[in-house]
PDB file of C-alpha atoms in Angstrom:
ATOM      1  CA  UNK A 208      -0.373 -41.096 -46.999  1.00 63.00           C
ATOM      2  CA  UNK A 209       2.682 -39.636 -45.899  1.00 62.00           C
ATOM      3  CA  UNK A 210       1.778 -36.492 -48.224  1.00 64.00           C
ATOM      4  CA  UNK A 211      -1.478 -36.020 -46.927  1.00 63.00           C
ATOM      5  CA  UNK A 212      -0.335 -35.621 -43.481  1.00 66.00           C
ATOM      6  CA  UNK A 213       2.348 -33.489 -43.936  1.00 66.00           C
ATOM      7  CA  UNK A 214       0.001 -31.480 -45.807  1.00 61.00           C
ATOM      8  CA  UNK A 215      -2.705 -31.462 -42.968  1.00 66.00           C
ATOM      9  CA  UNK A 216      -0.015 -30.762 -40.232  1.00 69.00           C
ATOM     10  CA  UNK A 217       1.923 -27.877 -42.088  1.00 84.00           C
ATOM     11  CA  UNK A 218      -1.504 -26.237 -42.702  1.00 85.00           C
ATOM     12  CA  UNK A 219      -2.239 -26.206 -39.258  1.00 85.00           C
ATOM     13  CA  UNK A 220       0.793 -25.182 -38.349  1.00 90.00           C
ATOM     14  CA  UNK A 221       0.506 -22.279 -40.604  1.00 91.00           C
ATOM     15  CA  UNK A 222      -2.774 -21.425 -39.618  1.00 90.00           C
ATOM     16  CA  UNK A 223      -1.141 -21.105 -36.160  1.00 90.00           C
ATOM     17  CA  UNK A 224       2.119 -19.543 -36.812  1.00 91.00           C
ATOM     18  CA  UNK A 225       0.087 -16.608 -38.995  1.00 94.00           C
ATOM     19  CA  UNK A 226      -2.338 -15.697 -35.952  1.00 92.00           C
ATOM     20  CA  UNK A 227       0.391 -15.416 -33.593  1.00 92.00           C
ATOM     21  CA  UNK A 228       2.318 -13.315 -35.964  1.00 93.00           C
ATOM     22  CA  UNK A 229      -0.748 -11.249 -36.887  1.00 93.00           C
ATOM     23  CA  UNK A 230      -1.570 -10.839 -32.808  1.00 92.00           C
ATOM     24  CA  UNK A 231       2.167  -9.476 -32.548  1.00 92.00           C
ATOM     25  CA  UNK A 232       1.361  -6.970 -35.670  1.00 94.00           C
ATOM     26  CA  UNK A 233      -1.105  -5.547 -33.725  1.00 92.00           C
ATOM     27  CA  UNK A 234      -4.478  -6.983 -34.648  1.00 93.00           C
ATOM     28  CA  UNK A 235      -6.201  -8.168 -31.503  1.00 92.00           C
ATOM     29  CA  UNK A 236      -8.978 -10.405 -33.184  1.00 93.00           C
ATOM     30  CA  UNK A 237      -6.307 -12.989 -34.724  1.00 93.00           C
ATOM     31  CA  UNK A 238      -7.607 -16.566 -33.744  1.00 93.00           C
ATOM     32  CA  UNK A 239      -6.200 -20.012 -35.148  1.00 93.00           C
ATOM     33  CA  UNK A 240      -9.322 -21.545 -34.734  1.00 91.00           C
ATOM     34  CA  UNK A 241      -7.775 -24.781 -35.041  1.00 89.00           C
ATOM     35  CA  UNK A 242      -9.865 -27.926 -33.726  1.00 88.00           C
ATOM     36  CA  UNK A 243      -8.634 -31.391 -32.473  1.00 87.00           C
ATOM     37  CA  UNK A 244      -7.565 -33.187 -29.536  1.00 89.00           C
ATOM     38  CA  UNK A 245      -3.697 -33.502 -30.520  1.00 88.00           C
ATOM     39  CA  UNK A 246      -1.022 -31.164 -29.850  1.00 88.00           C
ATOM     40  CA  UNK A 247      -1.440 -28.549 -31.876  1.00 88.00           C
ATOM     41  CA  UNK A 248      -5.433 -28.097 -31.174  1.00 90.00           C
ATOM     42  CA  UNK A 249      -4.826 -27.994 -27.848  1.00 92.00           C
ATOM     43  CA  UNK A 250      -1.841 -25.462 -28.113  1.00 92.00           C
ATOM     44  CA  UNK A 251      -4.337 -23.684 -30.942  1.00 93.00           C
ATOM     45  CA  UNK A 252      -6.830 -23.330 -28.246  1.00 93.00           C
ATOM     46  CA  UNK A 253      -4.397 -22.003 -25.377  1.00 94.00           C
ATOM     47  CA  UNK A 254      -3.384 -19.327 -28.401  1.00 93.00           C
ATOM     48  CA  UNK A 255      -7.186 -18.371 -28.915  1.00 95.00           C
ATOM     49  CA  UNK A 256      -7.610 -18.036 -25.264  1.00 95.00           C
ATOM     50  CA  UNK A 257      -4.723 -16.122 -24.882  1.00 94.00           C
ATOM     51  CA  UNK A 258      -5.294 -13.940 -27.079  1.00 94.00           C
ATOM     52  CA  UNK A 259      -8.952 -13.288 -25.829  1.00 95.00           C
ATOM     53  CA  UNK A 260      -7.450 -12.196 -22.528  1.00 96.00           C
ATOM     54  CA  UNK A 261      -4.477 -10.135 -24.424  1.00 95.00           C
ATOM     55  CA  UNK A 262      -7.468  -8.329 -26.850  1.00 95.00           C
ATOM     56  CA  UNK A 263      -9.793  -7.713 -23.073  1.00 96.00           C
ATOM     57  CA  UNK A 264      -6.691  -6.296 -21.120  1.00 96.00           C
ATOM     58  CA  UNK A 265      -6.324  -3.840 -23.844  1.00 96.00           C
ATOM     59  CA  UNK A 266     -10.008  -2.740 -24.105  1.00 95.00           C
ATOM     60  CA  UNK A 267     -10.017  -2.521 -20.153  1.00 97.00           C
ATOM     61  CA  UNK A 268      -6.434  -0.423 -20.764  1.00 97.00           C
ATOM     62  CA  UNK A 269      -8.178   2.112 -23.261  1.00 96.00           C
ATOM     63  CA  UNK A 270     -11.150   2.462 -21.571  1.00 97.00           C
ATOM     64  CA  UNK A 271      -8.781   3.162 -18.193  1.00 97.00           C
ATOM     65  CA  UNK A 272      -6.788   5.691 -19.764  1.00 97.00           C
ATOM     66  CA  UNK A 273      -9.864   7.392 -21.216  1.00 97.00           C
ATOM     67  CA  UNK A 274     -11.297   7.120 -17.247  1.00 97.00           C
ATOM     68  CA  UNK A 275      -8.044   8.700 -16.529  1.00 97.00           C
ATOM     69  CA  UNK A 276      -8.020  11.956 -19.448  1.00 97.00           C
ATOM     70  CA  UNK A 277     -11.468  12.813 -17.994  1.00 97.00           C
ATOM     71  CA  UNK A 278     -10.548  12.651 -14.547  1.00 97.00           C
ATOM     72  CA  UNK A 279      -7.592  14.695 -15.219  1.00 97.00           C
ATOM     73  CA  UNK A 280      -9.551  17.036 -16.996  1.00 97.00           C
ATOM     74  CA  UNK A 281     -12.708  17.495 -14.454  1.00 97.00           C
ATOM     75  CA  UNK A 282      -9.612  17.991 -11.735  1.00 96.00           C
ATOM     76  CA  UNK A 283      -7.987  20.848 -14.334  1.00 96.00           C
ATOM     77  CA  UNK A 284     -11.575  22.304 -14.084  1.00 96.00           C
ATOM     78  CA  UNK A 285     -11.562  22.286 -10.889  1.00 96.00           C
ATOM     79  CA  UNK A 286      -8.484  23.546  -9.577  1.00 95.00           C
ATOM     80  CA  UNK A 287      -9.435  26.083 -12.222  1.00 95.00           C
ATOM     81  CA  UNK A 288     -12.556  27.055 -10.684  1.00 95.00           C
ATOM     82  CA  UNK A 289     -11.001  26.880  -6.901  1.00 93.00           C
ATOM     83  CA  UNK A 290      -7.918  29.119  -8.197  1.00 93.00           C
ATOM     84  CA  UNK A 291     -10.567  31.493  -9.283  1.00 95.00           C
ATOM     85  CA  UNK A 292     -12.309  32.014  -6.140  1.00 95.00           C
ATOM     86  CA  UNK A 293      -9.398  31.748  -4.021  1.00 95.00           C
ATOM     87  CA  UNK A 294      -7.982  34.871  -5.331  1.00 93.00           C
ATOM     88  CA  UNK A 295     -10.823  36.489  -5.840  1.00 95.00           C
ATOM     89  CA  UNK A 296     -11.287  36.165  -2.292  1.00 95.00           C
ATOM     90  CA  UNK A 297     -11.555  39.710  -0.348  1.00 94.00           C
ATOM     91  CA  UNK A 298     -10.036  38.360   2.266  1.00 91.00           C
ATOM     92  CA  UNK A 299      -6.020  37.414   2.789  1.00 91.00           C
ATOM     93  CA  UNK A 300      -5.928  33.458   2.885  1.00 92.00           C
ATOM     94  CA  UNK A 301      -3.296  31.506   3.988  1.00 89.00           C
ATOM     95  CA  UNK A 302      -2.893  27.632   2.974  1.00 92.00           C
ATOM     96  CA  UNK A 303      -0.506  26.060   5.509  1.00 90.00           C
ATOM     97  CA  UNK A 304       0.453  22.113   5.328  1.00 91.00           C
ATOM     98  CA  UNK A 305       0.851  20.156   9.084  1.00 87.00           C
ATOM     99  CA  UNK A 306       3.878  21.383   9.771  1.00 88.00           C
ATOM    100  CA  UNK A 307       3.079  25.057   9.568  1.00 87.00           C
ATOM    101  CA  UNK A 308       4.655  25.500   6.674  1.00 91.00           C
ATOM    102  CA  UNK A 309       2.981  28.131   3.790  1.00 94.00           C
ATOM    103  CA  UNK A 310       1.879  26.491   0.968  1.00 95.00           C
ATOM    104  CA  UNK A 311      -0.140  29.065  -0.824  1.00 95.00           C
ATOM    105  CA  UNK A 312      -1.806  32.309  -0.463  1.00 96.00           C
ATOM    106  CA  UNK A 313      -4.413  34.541  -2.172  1.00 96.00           C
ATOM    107  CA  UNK A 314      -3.767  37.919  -4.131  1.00 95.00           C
ATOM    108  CA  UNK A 315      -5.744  39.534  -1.385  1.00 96.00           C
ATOM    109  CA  UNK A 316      -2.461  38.181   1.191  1.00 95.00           C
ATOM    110  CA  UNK A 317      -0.138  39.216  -1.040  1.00 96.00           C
ATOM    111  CA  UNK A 318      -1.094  42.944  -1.673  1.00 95.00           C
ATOM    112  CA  UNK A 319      -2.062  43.399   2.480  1.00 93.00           C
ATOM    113  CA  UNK A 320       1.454  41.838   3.696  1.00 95.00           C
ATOM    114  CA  UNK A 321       3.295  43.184   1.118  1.00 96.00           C
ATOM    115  CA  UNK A 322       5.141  39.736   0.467  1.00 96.00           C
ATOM    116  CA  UNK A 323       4.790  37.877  -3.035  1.00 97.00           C
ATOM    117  CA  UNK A 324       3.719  34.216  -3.245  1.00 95.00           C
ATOM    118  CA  UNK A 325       7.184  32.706  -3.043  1.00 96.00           C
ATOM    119  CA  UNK A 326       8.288  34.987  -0.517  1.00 96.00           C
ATOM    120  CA  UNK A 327       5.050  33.767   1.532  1.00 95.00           C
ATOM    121  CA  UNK A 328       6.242  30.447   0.708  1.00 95.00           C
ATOM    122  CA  UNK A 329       9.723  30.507   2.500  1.00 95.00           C
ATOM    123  CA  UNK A 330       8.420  32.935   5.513  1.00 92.00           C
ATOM    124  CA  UNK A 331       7.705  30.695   8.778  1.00 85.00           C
ATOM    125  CA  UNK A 332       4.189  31.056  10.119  1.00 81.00           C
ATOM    126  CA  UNK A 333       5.690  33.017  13.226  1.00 83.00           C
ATOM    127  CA  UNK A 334       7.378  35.867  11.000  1.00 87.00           C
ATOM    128  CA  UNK A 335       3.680  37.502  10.372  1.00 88.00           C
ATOM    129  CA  UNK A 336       3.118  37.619  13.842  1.00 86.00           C
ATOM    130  CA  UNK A 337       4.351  40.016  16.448  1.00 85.00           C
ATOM    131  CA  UNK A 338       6.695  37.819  18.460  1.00 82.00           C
ATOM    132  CA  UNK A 339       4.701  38.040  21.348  1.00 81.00           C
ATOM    133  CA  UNK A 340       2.253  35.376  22.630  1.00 77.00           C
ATOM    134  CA  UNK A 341      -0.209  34.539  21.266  1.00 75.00           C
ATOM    135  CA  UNK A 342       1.314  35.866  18.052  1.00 79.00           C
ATOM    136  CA  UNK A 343       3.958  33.963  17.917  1.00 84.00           C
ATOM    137  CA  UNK A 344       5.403  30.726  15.873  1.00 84.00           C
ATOM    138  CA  UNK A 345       4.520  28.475  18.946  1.00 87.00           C
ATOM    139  CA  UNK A 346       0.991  29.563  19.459  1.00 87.00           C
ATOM    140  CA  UNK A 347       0.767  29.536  15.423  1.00 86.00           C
ATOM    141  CA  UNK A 348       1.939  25.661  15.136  1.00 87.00           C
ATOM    142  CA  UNK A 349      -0.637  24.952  17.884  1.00 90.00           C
ATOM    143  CA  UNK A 350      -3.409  26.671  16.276  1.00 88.00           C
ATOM    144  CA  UNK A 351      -2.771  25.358  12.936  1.00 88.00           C
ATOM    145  CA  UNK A 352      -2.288  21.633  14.488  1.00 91.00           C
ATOM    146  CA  UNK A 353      -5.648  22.033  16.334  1.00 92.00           C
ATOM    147  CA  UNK A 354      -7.130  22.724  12.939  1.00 90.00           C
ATOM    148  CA  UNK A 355      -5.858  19.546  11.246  1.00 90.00           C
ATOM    149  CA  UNK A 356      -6.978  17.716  14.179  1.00 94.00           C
ATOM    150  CA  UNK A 357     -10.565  18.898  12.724  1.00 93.00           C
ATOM    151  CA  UNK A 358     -11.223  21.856  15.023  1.00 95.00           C
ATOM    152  CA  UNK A 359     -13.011  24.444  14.059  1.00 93.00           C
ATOM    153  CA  UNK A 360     -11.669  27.591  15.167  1.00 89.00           C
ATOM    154  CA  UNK A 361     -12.545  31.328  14.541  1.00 85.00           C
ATOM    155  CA  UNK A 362      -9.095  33.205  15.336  1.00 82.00           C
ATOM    156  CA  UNK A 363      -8.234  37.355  15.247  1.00 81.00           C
ATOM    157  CA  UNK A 364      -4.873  37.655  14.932  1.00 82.00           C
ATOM    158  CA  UNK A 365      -2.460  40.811  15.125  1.00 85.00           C
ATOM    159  CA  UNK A 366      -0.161  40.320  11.948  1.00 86.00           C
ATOM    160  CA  UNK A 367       3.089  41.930  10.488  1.00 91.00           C
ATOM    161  CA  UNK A 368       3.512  43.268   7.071  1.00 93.00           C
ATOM    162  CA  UNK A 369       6.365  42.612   5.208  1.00 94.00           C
ATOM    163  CA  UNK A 370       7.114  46.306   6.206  1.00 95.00           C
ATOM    164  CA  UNK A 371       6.455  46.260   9.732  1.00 92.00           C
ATOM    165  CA  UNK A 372       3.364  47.257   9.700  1.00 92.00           C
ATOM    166  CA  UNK A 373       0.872  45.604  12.467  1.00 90.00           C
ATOM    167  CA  UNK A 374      -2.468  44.714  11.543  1.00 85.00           C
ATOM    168  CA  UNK A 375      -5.803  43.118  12.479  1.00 82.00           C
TER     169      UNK A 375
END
């Protein structure tokens, strides 16, 4: 008798032991399947339900990541397509952040102010002005914080090329 249930226990133990080790291979499905009310069905069952959850996290995991590629991708598109128009723009644009700061400009700014992209970048907002209200850095910083506050505003402004030159 003694036989018989070591036989029955190591079995189940086996069964066990080789769907845990098969889970940590790799292979998500791997279930015990053991029954009973002892010990080791109930831990067999915890396993199974375990690994349920382990095989659903990683479905949910895939199927974020893949949410995530195409996101990235429409937003390559995107900035693609705005990058396009931006500089395609006839007009000189300037991108500022809430500080003032330049952040980026079009071609069309570049070749009228005679400054290149990075040189826009480290300018401050008042340097393409004339100095003299309301073309100055103080009357920029409130413009530009009136416009992050929502407002819309239509603005001509008298600006300074890179070479001195004043413009409309």
């Amino acid at each position: 008798m003694w036989l018989v249930f070591h036989f029955l226990l190591t079995r189940r133990t086996e069964r066990l032991v080789r769907a845990a080790e098969e889970l940590a291979a790799g292979n998500l499905s791997a279930r015990s399947h053991l029954r009973g009310t002892d010990e080791l069905g109930r831990l067999s069952r915890a396993f199974d339900a375990m690994a349920l959850k382990v095989a659903d996290t990683h479905t949910r995991l895939q199927q974020d990541i893949a949410d995530r590629k195409r996101s990235a991708e429409a937003l390559r598109v995107s900035e693609e397509s705005y990058r396009a128009i931006f500089d395609a723009a006839e007009d000189a644009i300037f991108l500022h952040d809430e500080t003032g700061a330049i952040v980026d400009v079009n071609h069309k700014a570049c070749s009228t102010f005679g400054y290149s992209r990075e040189e826009f970048r480290a300018l401050e907002v008042g340097t393409l002005g004339t100095g003299e209200a309301p073309y100055n850095h103080d009357a920029a910083l409130g413009l530009i914080a009136r416009a992050f506050a929502g407002e819309r505003l239509r603005v001509e402004w008298h600006g300074k090329s890179k070479d001195g030159t004043l413009r409309w």
